[in-house]
Short mmCIF file of C-alpha atoms and ligand atoms in Angstrom, two decimals:
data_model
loop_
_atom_site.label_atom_id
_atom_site.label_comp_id
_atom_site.label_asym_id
_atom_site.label_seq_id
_atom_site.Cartn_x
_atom_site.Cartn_y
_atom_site.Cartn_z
CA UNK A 1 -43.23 126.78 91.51
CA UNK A 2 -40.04 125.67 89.93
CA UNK A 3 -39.00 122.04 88.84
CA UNK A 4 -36.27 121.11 87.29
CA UNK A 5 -37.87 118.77 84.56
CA UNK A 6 -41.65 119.46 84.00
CA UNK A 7 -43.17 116.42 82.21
CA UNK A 8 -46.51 117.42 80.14
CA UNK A 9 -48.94 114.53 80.58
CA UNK A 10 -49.41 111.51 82.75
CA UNK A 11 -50.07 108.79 80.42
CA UNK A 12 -47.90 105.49 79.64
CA UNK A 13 -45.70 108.24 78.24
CA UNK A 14 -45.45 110.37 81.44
CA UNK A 15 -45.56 108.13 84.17
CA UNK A 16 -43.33 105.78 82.06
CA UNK A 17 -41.00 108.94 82.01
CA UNK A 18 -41.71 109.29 86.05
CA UNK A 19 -40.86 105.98 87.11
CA UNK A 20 -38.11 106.06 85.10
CA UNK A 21 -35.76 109.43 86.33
CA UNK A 22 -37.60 108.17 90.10
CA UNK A 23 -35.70 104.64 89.47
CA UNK A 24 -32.30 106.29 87.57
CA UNK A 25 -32.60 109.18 90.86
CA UNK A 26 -33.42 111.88 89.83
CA UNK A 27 -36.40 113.09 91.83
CA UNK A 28 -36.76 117.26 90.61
CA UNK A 29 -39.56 116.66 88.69
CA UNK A 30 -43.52 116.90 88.11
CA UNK A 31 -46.11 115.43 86.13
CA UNK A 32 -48.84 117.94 85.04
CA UNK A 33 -51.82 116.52 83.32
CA UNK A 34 -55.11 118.32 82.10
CA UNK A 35 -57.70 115.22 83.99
CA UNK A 36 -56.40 111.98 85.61
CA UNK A 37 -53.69 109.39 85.22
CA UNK A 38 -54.46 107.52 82.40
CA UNK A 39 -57.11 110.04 80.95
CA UNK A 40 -56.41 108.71 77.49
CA UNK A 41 -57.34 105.59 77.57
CA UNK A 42 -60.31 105.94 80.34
CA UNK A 43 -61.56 107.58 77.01
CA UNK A 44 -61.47 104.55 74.67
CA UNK A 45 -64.75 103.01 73.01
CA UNK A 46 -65.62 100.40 75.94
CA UNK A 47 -65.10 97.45 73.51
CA UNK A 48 -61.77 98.43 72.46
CA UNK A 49 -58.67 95.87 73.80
CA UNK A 50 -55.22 96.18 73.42
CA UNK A 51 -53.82 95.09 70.11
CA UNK A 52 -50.32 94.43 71.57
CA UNK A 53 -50.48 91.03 74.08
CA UNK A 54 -49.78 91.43 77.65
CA UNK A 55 -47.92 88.66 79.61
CA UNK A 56 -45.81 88.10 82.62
CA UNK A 57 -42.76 87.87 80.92
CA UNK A 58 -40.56 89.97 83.28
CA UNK A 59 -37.61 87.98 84.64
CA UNK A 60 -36.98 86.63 81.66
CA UNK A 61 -35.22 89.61 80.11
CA UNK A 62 -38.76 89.69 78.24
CA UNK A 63 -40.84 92.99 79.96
CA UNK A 64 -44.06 92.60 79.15
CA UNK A 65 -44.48 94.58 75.71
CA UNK A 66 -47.27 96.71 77.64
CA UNK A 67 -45.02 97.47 80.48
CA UNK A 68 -44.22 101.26 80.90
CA UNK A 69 -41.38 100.12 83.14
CA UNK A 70 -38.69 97.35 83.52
CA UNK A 71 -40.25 95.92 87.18
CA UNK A 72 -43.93 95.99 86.49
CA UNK A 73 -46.44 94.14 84.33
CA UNK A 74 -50.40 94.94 83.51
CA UNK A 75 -51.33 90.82 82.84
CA UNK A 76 -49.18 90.09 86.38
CA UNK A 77 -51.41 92.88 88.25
CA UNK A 78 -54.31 92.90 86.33
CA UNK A 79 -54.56 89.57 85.51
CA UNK A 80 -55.64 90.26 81.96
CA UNK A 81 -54.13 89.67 78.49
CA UNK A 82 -56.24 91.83 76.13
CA UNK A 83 -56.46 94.78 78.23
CA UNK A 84 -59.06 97.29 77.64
CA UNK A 85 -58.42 101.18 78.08
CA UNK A 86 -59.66 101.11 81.39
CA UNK A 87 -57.96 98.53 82.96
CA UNK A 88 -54.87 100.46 81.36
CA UNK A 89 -55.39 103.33 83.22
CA UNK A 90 -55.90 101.29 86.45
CA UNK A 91 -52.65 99.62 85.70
CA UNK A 92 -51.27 103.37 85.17
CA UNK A 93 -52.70 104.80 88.44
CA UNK A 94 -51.82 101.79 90.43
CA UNK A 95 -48.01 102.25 88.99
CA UNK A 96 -47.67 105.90 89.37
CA UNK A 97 -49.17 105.34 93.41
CA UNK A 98 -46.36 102.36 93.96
CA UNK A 99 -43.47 104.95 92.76
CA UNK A 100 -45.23 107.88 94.43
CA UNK A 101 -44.86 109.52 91.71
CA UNK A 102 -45.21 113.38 91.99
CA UNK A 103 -48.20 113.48 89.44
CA UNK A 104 -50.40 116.53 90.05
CA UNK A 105 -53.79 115.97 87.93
CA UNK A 106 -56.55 118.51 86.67
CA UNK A 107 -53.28 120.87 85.84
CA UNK A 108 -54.21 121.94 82.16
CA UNK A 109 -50.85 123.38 80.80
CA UNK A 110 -52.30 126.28 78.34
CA UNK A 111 -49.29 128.21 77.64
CA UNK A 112 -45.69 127.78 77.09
CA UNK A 113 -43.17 130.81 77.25
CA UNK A 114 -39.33 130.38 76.49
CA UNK A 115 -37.56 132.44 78.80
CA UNK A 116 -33.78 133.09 78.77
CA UNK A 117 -32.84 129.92 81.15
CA UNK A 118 -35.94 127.91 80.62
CA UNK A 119 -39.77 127.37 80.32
CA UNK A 120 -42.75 129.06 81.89
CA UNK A 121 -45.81 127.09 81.96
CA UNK A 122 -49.38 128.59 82.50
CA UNK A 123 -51.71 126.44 84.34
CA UNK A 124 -54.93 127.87 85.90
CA UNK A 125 -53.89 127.00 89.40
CA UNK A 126 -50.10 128.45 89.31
CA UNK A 127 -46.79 129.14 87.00
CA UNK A 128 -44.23 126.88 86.33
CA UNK A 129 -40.81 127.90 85.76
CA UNK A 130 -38.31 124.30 84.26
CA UNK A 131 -35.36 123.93 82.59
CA UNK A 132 -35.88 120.71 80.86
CA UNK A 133 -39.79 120.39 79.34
CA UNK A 134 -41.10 116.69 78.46
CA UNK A 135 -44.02 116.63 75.93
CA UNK A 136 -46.11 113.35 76.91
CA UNK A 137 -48.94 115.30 75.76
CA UNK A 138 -49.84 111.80 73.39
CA UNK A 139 -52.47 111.68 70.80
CA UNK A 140 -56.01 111.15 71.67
CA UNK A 141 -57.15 113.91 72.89
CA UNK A 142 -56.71 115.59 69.48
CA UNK A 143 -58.76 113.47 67.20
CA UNK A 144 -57.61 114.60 63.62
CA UNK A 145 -61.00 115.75 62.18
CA UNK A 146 -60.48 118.99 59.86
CA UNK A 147 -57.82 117.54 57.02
CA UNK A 148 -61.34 116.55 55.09
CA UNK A 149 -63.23 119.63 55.26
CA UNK A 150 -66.80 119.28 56.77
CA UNK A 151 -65.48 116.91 59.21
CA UNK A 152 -65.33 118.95 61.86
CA UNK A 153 -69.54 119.71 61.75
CA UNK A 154 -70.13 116.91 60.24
CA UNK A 155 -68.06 113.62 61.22
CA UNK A 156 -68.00 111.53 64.32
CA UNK A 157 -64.29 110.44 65.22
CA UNK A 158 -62.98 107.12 66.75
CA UNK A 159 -61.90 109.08 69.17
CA UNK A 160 -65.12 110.36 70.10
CA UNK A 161 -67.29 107.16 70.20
CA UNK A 162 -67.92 105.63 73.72
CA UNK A 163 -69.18 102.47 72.79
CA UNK A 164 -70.20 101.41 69.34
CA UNK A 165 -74.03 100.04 70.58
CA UNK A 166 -74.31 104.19 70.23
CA UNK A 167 -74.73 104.34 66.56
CA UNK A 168 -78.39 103.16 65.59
CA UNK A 169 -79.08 102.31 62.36
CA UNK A 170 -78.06 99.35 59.83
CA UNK A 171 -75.77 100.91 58.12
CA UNK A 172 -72.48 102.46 58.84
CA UNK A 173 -69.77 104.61 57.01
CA UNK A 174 -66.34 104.44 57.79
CA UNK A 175 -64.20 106.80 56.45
CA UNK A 176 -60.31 105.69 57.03
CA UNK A 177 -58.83 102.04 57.01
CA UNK A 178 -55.77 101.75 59.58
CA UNK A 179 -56.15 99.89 62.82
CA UNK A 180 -58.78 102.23 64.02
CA UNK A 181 -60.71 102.07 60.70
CA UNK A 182 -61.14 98.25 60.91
CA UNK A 183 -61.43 97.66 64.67
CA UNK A 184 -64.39 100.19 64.70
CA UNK A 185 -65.76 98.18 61.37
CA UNK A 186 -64.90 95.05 63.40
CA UNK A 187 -67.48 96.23 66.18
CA UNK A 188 -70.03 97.35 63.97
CA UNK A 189 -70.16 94.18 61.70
CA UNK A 190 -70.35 92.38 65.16
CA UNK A 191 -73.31 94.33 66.36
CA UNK A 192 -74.67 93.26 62.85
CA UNK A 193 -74.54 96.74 60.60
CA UNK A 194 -73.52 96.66 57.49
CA UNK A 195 -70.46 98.93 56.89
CA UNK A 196 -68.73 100.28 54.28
CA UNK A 197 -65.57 102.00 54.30
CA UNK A 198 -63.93 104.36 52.37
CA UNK A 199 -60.12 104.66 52.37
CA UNK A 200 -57.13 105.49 50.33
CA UNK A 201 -54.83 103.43 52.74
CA UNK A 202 -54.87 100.19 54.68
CA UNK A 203 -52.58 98.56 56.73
CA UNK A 204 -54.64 94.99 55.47
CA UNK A 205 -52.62 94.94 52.15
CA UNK A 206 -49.42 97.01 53.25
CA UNK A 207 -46.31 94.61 52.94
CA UNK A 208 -44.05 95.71 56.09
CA UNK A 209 -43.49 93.67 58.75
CA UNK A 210 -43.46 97.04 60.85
CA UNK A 211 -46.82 96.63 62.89
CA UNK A 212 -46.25 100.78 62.61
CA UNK A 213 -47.38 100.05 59.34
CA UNK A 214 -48.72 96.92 58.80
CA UNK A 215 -51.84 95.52 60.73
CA UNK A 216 -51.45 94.12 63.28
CA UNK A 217 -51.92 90.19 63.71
CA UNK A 218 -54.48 90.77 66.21
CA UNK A 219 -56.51 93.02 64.12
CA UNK A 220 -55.43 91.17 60.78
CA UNK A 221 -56.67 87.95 62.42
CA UNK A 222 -60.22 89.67 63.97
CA UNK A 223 -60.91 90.46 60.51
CA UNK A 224 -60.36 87.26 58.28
CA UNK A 225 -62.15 85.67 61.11
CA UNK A 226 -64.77 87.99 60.92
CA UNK A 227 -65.23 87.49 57.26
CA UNK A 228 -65.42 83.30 57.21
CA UNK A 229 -67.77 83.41 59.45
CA UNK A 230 -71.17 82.89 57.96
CA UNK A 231 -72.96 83.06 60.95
CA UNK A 232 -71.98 86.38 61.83
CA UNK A 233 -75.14 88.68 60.32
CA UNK A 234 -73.10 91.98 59.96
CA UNK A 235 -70.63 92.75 56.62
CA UNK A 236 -67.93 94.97 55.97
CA UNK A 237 -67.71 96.44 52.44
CA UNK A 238 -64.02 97.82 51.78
CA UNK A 239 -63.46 100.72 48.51
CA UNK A 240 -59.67 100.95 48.23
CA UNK A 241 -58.16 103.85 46.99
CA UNK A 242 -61.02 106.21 47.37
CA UNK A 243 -60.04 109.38 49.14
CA UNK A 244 -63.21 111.66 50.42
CA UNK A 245 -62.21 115.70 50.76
CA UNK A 246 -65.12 117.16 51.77
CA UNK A 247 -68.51 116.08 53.91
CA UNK A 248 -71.82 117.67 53.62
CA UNK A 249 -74.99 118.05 54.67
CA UNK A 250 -78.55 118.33 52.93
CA UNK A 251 -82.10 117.09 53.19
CA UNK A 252 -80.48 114.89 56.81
CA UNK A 253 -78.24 113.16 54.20
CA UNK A 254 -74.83 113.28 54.48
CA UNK A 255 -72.71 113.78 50.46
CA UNK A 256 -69.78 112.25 51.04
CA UNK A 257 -67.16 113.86 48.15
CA UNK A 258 -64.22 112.47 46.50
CA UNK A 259 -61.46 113.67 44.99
CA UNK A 260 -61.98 112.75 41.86
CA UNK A 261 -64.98 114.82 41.86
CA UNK A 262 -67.68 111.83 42.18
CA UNK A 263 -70.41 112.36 45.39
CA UNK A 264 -71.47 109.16 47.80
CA UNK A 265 -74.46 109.74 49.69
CA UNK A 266 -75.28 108.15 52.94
CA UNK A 267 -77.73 108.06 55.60
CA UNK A 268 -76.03 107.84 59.01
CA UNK A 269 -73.53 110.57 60.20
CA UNK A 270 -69.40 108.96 58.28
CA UNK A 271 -67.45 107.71 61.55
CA UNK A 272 -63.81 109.44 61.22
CA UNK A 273 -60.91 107.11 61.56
CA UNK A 274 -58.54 110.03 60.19
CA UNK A 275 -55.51 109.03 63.07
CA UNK A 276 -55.04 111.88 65.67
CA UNK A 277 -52.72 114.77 65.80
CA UNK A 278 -49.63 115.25 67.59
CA UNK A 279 -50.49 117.43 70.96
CA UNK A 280 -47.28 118.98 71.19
CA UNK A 281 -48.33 120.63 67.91
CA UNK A 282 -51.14 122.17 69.38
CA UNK A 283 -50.30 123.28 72.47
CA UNK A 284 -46.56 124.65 71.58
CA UNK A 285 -46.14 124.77 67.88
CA UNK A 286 -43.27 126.86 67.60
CA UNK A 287 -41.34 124.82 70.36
CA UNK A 288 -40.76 122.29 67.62
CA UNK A 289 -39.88 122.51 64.00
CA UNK A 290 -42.24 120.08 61.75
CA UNK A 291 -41.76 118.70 58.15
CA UNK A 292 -44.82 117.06 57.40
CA UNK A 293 -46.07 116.63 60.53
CA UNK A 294 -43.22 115.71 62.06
CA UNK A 295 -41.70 117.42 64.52
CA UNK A 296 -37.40 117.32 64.06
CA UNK A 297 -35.71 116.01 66.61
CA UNK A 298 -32.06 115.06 67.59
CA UNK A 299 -29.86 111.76 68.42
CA UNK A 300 -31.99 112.40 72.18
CA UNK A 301 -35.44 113.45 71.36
CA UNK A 302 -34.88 116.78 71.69
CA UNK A 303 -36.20 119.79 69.50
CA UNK A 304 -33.49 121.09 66.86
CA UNK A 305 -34.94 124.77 67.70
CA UNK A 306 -35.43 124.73 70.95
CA UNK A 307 -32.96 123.03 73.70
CA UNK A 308 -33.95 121.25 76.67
CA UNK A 309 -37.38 120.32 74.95
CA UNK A 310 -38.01 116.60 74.71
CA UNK A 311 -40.72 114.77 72.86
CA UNK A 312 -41.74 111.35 74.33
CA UNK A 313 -44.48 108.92 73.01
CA UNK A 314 -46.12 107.95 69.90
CA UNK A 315 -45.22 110.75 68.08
CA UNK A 316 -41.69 109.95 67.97
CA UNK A 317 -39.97 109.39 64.96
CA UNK A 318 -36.44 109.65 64.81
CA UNK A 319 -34.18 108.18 61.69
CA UNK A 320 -37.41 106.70 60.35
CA UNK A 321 -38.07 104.65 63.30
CA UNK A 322 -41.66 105.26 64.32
CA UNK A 323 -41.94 104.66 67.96
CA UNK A 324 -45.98 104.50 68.28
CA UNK A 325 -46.33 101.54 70.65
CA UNK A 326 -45.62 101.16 73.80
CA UNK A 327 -42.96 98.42 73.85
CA UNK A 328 -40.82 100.85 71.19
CA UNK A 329 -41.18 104.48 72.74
CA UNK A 330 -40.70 103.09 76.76
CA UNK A 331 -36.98 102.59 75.16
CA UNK A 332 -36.13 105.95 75.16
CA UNK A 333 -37.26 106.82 78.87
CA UNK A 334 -33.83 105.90 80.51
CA UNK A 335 -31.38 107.67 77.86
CA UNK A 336 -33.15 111.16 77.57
CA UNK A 337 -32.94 110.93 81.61
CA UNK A 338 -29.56 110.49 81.36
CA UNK A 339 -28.84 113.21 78.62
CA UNK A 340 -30.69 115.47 81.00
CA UNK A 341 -28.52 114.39 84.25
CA UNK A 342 -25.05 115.11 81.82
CA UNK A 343 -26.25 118.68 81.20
CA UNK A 344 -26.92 119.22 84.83
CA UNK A 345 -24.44 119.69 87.59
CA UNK A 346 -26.59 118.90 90.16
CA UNK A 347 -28.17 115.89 89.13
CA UNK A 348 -26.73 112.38 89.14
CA UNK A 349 -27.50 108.96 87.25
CA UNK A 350 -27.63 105.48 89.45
CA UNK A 351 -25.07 103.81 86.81
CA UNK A 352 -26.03 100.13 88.39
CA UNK A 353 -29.87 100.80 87.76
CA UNK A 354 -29.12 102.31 83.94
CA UNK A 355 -27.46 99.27 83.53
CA UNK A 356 -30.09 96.97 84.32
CA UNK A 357 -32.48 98.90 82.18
CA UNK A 358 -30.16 98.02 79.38
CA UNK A 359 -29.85 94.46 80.21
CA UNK A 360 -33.59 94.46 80.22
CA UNK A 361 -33.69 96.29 77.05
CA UNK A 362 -35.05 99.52 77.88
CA UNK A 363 -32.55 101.66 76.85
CA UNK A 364 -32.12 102.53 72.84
CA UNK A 365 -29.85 105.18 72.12
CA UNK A 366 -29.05 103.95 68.86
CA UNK A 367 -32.07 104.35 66.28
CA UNK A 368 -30.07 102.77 63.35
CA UNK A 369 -30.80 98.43 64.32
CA UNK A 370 -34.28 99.09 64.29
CA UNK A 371 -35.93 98.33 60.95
CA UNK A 372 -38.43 95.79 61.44
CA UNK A 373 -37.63 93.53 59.12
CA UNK A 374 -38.53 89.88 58.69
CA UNK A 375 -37.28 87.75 55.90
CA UNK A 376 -39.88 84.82 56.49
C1 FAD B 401 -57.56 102.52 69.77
C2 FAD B 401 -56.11 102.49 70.14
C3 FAD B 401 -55.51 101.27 70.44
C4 FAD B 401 -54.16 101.23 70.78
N1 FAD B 401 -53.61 100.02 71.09
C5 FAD B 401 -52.31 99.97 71.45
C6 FAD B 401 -51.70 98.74 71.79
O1 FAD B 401 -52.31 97.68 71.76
N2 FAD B 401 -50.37 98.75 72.15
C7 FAD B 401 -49.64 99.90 72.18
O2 FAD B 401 -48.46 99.84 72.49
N3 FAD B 401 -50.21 101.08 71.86
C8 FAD B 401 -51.52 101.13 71.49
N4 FAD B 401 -52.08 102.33 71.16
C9 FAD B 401 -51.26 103.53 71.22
C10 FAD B 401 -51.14 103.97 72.67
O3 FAD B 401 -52.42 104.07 73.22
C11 FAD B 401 -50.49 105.31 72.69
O4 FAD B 401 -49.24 105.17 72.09
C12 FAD B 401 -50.31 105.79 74.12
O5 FAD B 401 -51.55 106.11 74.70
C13 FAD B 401 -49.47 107.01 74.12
O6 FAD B 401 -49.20 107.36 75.44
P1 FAD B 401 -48.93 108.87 75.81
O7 FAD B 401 -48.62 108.89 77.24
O8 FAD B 401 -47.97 109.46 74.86
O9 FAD B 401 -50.31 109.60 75.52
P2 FAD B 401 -51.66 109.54 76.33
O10 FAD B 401 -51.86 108.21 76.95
O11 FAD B 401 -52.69 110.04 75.39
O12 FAD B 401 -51.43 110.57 77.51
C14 FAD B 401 -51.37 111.95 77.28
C15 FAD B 401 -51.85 112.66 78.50
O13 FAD B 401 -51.63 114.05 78.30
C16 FAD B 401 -52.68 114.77 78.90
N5 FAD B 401 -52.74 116.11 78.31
C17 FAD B 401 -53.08 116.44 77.05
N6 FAD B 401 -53.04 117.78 76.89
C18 FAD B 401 -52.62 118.30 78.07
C19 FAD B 401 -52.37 119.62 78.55
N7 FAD B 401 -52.52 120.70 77.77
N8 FAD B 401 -51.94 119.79 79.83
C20 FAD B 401 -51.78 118.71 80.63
N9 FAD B 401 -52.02 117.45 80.24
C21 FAD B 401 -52.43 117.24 78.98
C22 FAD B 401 -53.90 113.89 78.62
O14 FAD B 401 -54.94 114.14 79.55
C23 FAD B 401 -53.33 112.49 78.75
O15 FAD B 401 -53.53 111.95 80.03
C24 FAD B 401 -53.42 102.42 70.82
C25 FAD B 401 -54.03 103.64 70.54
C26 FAD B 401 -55.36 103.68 70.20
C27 FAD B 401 -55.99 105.00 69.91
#
C-alpha cells in the first residue's frame, strides 16, 4: 500500500491528527495502530480519572481542554467530567467513527526503513510505503522500568496495575512521586494500606505554575484532602530526596537500595511510578536524534535528521515547552498539516477551516508565548 502521510498510533494523538488533515482536506492518509482506538487508556488502573476537567465549553472559543478536536467534547457526549480511561477511549472511538476516519487497528508497525523518497513500514499484514511519517506512538505502552536496575524482574509499574484492589497486603511501596506516584498512593491509602514512598522528586513541593511540572490541583487537592481526613484508615508516608538504584530479591523480601549505599527492606513487591518512555524511541531510534531523552525537533515537529518525520503527543518538547497534556499538544495538529500540504504539490489546505482552528485556538506555531507563568 502507499499513503501519503502514515500516522503511527490511534490515540488522542492520532485520531486528533486524523480529524484534523480530514477537517483542513487532506484525506491521503492512514492510521495504523498495534490494538484498538484508544488502546492506551482502555489500559488505565480502573480507578484512575482524568486530572484535567472536562466541560462543554465549545462555542465559547473555550474547547473543552480534553477535546482532541475544535467541534467535539467528551463531558457534551459522555456526559462526564472526571473521565476515566475508558470512557476516553469511547469518546476516541465514537470520534474517529463520526469523521470516518481511515483508522486500520491490530496493524503493529515493527519496522521502519528510510528509503530514498520516503518510509517503508513493516506490519505483519502488508508494507507501507509514505512520504510524510507521524509518530503518535504516545507513552504507555512503554512503562519505564529498567533505569533502576532490578526493576524489570522485580517491580510492578503504574502502568501495569489494573486496579489497585489487586495488591493484597497492608503495606505498600511506592517508588516515584509525580502524578502517577501519588494518585496510585492516593488509591492505596483509600483502600486503607499504609504506603510509603520513596522519591527524589515531587511535583507536591515543585514551585511552577506549569502543571507539566507542578501537581496538578486535582491531584494536589486529592491529597491534602486525603491527609485531614481522620476518618480515612489508610496513610501515606513520603521520604524526599531518596533515590533507589537497584531492587532485589532474597528470602521473598524485596532490598530496596539507595544511592547512597543504605538498603530498605520491604515485604510486598515496590510499585514503579518511574514515568514511561517515549515510543518513538523504541520503535525507530535512529529516525530521531535525542539529548537526554529528548528527541530534537524543528520550528514544525519534525526530526532535525530525518525529513518528513513528525513527532506528535506528549513527548513533545520544543523551545522548552513541554506539550504532555492534551489541551497543549492538540495545538500543533493543524500547523504540521499545513507544513505537510506546503511541501506537497498535490495537496491543498481549506484556508477558511485553518482559520477557524486558530480562532478557536488550536493552532500554535509559535512556541515562544508559552511559559506558564502566573504571578498570583
Ligand atoms: C495516569 C495518567 C493520567 C493522565 N491524565 C491526563 C489528563 O488528565 N489530561 C491530559 O491531558 N493528559 C493526561 N495524561 C496524558 C495523556 O494520557 C497522554 O498524553 C495521551 O494518552 C497521549 O496520547 P497519544 O495519542 O500520544 O498516546 P496514546 O494514547 O498512548 O496512543 C498511542 C497509541 O499508539 C499505539 N501504538 C504503540 N506502538 C505501536 C506500534 N508499534 N504500531 C502501531 N501502534 C502502536 C498504541 O496502541 C496506542 O493506541 C495522563 C496519562 C496518564 C498515564
Amino acid at each position: 500500500m502507499d499513503k501519503k502521510i502514515v500516522i503511527i498510533g490511534a490515540g488522542a494523538a492520532g485520531i486528533g491528527m486524523g480529524i484534523t488533515l480530514t477537517e483542513l482536506g487532506v484525506r491521503d492518509f492512514v492510521i495504523l495502530d498495534k490494538d484498538e482506538v484508544g488502546n492506551s487508556f482502555k489500559n488505565w488502573p480502573q480507578e484512575t480519572r482524568f486530572i484535567t476537567p472536562s466541560f462543554t465549553s465549545n462555542g465559547f472559543g473555550m474547547s473543552d481542554l480534553n477535546a482532541i478536536s475544535v467541534d467535539t467534547s467528551p463531558a457534551f457526549t459522555l456526559g462526564k467530567e472526571r473521565l476515566s480511561g475508558k470512557d476516553y477511549a469511547k469518546y476516541l472511538d465514537l470520534a474517529a467513527k463520526e469523521y470516518q476516519l481511515p483508522v486500520f487497528t491490530n496493524r503493529k508497525v515493527q519496522k521502519i526503513v528510510k528509503k530514498k523518497n520516503g518510509y517503508l513500514l513493516e506490519t505483519i499484514q502488508e508494507e507501507i510505503f509514505t512520504e510524510y511519517l507521524i509518530f503518535a506512538m504516545g507513552e504507555y505502552s512503554f512503562p519505564n522500568k529498567s533505569w533502576i536496575a532490578g526493576g524489570k524482574e522485580h517491580g510492578i509499574h503504574y502502568g501495569e496495575v489494573d486496579s489497585w484492589r489487586q495488591f493484597s497486603g497492608d503495606q505498600q511501596t511506592i517508588i516515584g512521586g509525580n502524578e502517577s506516584g501519588i494518585d496510585a498512593a492516593l488509591n492505596l491509602a483509600e483502600l486503607g494500606k499504609k504506603v510509603t514512598l520513596y522519591t527524589n522528586t515531587t511535583g507536591l513541593t515543585a514551585k511552577k505554575a506549569d502543571p507539566s511540572i507542578r501537581l496538578s490541583p486535582f491531584t494536589r487537592q486529592k491529597f491534602f484532602d486525603f491527609k485531614t481526613n481522620q476518618a480515612v484508615k489508610g496513610e501515606i508516608q513520603i521520604y524526599q530526596d531518596i533515590s533507589i538504584k537497584e531492587i532485589s530479591r532474597k528470602a521473598k523480601k524485596y532490598n530496596l537500595i539507595t544511592t547512597d549505599g543504605h538498603t530498605l527492606q520491604v515485604e510486598n513487591q515496590p510499585i514503579l511510578c518511574t514515568g514511561f518512555t517515549n515510543g518513538a524511541q523504541i520503535l525507530a531510534p535512529d529516525l530521531f536524534l535525542y539529548q537526554a531523552d529528548e528527541a530534537q525537533l524543528n520550528d514544525f515537529d519534525e526530526s532535525i535528521i530525518s525529513p518528513n518525520v513528525f513527532l506528535i503527543g506528549p513527548s513533545v518538547c520544543n523551545q522548552g515547552v513541554v506539550f504532555c497534556y492534551i489541551y497543549k499538544f492538540r495545538q500543533r495538529f493543524a500547523m504540521i498539516a499545513e507544513e505537510i500540504a506546503k511541501r506537497s504539490n498535490d495537496l491543498s489546505i481549506n484556508q477558511q477551516r485553518l482559520s477557524y482552528y486558530k480562532d478557536e485556538s488550536f493552532y500554535l506555531d509559535d512556541c515562544q508565548n508559552c511559559e506558564v507563568n502566573c504571578e498570583c
